[in-house]
Coordinates of C-alpha atoms and ligand atoms in Angstrom, one line a residue:
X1 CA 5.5 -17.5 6.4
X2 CA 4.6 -14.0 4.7
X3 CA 3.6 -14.3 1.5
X4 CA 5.0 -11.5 -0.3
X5 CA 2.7 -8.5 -1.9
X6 CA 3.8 -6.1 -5.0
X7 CA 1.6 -3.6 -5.3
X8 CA 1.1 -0.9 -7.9
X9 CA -0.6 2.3 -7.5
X10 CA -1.5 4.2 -10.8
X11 CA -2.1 7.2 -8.8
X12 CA -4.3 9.8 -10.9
X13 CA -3.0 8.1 -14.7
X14 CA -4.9 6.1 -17.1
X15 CA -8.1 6.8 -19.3
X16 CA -10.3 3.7 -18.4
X17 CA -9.2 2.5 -21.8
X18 CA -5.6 2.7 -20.8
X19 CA -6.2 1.0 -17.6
X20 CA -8.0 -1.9 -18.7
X21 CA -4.9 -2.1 -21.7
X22 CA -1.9 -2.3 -19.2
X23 CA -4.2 -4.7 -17.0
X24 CA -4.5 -7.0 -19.9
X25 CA -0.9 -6.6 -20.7
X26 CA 0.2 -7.2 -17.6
X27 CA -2.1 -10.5 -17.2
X28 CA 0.4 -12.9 -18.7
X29 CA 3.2 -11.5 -17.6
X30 CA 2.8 -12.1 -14.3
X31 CA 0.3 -15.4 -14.7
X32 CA 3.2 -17.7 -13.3
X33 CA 4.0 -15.5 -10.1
X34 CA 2.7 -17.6 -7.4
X35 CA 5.3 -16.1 -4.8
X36 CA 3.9 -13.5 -4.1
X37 CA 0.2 -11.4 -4.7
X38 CA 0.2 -8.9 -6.9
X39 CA -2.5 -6.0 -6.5
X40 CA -3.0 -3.1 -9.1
X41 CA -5.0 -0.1 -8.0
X42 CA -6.2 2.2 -11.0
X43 CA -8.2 5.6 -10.8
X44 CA -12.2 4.9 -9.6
X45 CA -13.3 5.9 -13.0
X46 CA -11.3 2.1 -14.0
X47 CA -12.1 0.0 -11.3
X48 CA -15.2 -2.0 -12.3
X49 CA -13.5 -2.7 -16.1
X50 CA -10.5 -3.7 -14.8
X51 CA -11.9 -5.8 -12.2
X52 CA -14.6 -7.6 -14.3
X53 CA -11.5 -7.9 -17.3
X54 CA -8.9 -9.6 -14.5
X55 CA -11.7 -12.1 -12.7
X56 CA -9.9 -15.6 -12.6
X57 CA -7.0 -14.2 -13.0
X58 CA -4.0 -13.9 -10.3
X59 CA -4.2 -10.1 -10.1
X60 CA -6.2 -8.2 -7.4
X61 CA -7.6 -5.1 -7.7
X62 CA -7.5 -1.8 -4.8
X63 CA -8.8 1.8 -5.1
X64 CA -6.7 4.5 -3.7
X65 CA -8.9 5.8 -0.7
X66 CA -12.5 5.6 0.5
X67 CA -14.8 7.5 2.3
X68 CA -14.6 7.6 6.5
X69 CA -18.4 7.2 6.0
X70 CA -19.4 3.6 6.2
X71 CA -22.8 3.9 4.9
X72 CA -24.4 5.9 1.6
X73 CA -25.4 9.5 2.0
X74 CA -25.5 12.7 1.0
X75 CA -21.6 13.0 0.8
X76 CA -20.5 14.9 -2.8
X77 CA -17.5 13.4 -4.4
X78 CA -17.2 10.4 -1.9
X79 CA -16.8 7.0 -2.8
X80 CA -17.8 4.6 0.2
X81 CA -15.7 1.1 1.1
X82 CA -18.6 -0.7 -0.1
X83 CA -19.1 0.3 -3.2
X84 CA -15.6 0.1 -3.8
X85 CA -16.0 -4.0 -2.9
X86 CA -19.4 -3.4 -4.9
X87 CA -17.0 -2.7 -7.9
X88 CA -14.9 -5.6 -7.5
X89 CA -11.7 -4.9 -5.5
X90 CA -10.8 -6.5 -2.8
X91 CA -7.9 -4.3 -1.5
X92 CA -7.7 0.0 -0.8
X93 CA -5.0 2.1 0.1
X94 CA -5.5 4.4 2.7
X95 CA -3.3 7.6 4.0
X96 CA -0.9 7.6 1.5
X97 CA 1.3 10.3 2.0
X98 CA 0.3 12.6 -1.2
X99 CA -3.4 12.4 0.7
X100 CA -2.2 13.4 4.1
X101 CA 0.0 16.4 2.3
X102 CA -2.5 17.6 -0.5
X103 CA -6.0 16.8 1.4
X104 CA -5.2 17.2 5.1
X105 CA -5.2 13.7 5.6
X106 CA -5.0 13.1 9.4
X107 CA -4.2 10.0 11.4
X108 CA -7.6 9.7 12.8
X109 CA -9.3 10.2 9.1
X110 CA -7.0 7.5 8.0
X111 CA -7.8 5.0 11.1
X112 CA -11.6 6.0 10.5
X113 CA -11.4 4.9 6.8
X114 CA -9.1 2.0 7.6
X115 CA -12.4 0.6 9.7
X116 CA -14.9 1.4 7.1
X117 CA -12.8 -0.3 4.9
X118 CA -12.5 -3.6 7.2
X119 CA -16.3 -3.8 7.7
X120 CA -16.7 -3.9 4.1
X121 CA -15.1 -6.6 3.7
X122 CA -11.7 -4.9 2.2
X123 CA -7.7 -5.5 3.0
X124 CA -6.7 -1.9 4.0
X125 CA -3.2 -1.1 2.7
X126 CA -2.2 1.5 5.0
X127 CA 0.1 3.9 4.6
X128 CA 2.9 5.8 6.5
X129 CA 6.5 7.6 6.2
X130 CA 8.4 10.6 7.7
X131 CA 9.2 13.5 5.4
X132 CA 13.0 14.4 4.7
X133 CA 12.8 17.1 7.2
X134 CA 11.5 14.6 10.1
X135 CA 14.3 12.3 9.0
X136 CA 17.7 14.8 9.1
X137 CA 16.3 16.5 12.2
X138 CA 15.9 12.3 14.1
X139 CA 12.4 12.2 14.1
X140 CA 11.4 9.4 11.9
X141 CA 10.8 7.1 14.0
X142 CA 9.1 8.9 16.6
X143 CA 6.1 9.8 13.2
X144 CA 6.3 6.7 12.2
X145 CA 5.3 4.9 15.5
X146 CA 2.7 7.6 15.7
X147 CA 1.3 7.5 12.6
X148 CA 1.1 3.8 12.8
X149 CA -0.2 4.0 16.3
X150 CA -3.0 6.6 15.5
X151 CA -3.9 5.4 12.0
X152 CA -5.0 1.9 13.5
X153 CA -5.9 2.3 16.6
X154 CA -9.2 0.9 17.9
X155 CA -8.7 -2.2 15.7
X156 CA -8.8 -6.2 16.9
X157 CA -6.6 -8.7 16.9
X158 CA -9.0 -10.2 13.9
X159 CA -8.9 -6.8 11.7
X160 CA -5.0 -6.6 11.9
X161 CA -5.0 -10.0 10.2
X162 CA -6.4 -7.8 7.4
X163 CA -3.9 -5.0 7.1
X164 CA -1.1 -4.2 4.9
X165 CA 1.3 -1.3 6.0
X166 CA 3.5 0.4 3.5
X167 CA 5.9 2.1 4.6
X168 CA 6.7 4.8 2.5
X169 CA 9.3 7.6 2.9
X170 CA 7.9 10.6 1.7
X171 CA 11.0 11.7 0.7
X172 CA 11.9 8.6 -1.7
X173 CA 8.1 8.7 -3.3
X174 CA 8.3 10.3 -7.5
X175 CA 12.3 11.4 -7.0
X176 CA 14.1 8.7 -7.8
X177 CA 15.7 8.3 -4.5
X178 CA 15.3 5.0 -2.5
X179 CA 15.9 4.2 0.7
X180 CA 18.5 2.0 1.0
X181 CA 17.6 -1.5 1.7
X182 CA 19.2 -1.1 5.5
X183 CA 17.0 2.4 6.0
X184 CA 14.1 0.3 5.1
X185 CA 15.0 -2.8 6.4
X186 CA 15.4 -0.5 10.2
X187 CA 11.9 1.0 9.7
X188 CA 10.0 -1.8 9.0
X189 CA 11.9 -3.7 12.3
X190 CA 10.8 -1.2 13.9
X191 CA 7.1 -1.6 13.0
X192 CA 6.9 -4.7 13.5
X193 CA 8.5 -4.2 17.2
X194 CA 5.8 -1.3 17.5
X195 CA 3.0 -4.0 16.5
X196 CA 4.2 -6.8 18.7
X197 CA 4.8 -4.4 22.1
X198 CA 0.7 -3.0 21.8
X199 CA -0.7 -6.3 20.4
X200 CA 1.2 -9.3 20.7
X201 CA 4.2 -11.2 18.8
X202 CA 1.8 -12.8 16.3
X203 CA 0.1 -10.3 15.3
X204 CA 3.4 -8.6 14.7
X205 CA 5.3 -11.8 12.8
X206 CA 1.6 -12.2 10.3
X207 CA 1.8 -8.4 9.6
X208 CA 2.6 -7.6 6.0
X209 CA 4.5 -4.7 5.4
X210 CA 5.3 -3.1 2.2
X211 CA 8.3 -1.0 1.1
X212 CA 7.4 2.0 -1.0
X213 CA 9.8 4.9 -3.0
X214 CA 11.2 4.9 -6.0
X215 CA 11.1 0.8 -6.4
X216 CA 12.3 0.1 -9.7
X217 CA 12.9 -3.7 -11.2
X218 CA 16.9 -2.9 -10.5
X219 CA 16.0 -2.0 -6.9
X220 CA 13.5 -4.5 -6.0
X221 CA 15.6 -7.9 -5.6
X222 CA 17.7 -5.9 -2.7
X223 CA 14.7 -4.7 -0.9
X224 CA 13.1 -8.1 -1.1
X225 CA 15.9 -9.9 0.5
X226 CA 15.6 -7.6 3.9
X227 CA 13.9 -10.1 6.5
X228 CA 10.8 -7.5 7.2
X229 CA 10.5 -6.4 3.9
X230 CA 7.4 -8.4 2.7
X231 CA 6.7 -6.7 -0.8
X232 CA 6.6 -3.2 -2.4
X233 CA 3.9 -0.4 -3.3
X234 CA 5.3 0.6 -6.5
X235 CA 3.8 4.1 -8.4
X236 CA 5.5 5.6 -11.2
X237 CA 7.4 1.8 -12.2
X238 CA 4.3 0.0 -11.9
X239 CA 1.8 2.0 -14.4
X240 CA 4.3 0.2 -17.3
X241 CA 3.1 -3.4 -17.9
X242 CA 6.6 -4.6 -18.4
X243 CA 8.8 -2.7 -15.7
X244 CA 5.9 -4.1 -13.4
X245 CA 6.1 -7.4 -14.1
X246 CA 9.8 -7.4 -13.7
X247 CA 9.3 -6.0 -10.1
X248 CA 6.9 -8.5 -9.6
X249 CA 9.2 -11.4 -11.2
X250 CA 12.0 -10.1 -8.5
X251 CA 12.9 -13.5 -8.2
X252 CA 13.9 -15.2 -11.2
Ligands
PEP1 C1 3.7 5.5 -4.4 O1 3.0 6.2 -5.1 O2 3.2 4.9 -3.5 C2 5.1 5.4 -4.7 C3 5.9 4.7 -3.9 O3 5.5 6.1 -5.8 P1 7.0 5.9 -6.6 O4 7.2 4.4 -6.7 O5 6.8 6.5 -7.9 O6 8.0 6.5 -5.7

């Protein structure tokens, strides 16, 4: 059984003060959601507040990338996987697609950050998704199983247990259009097919993977009801206390 993970990614929003408010908001809100886990991942700056504010609570905390370095050095503006677990996360998202569009994010920065993150001691939520262009000319796919391919290769059977994929079509991420449930439902088959032919059905049937675009609390229940559809990475709906809780209250 896959337990379920709704995730919300606050991208570059949120004054600590802010972030450490809708934390606390959401805390009771979501107290009583024991089907599923529920991450948040707030900007660096907020990580160590909101962490140390949520301990013994059922919410985790992820930062949205780390360094490919695994080690401290003299590396301007980088924040290593460590100190990252150092803050008090225990998750971090890496490759998502506004990264591999605005900072050149490549598959092999992404698999060499997924590592650093694992040796740390971190659950890597990786990212993936074809662009609208990729999609209408066939091509999704094809990207996808690449990306997924090239972003975690070099990994062991024991490191996969600690990986998330979300997929996310770049085309349904901040405009409002989702994929349809079937879309989804097809692509994430289709990982997990892509997972069980280079590693082995088990691997495959633990893997965790995430729907992300445009999830809203009157999209969610839909999604969730797809058989390899095991959660959401939510951005714009989640950085609301209220519209995330209801995504992550899907259920009932
Ligand atoms: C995201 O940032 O990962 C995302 C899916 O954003 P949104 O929910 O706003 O489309």
């Amino acid at each position: 059984m896959r337990k379920p993970v709704i995730a919300g990614n606050w991208k570059m929003y949120k004054s600590v003060g802010d972030s450490v408010s809708t934390a606390l908001d959401l805390k009771p809100l979501v107290a009583n959601a024991n089907h599923c886990e529920v991450i948040i991942a707030p900007v660096f700056t907020a990580l160590k507040s909101v962490a140390d504010r949520l301990e013994g609570s059922n919410i985790r905390v992820s930062a949205q990338d780390c360094a490919t370095q695994k080690t401290e050095g003299a590396l301007t503006g980088e924040v290593a996987a460590f100190m990252i677990k150092d803050a008090g996360c225990s998750h971090v998202i890496i490759g998502h697609s506004e990264r591999r569009q605005h900072y050149s994010e490549t598959d092999q920065i992404v698999s060499k950050k997924t590592q650093a993150a694992l040796e740390a001691g971190l659950i890597a939520i990786v990212c993936v998704g074809e662009t609208l262009e990729q999609r209408d000319q066939g091509k999704a796919l094809d990207v996808v199983k690449e990306q997924v391919t090239g972003s975690l290769s070099g990994l062991t059977a024991s490191d996969l247990a600690r990986i998330i994929v979300a997929y996310e079509p770049v085309w349904a991420i901040g405009t409002g259009r989702t994929a349809t449930p079937e879309q989804a439902q097809e692509m994430h088959a289709f990982i997990r097919r892509v997972f069980a032919e280079r590693h082995s059905q088990g691997t495959a049937d633990a893997l965790r993977i995430l729907y992300g675009g445009s999830v809203k609390p009157d999209n969610i229940a839909g999604l969730m009801k797809r058989t390899d559809i095991d959660g959401a990475l939510v951005g714009g709906a989640s950085l609301n206390a209220e519209s995330f809780a209801k995504i992550v209250n899907y259920n009932g």
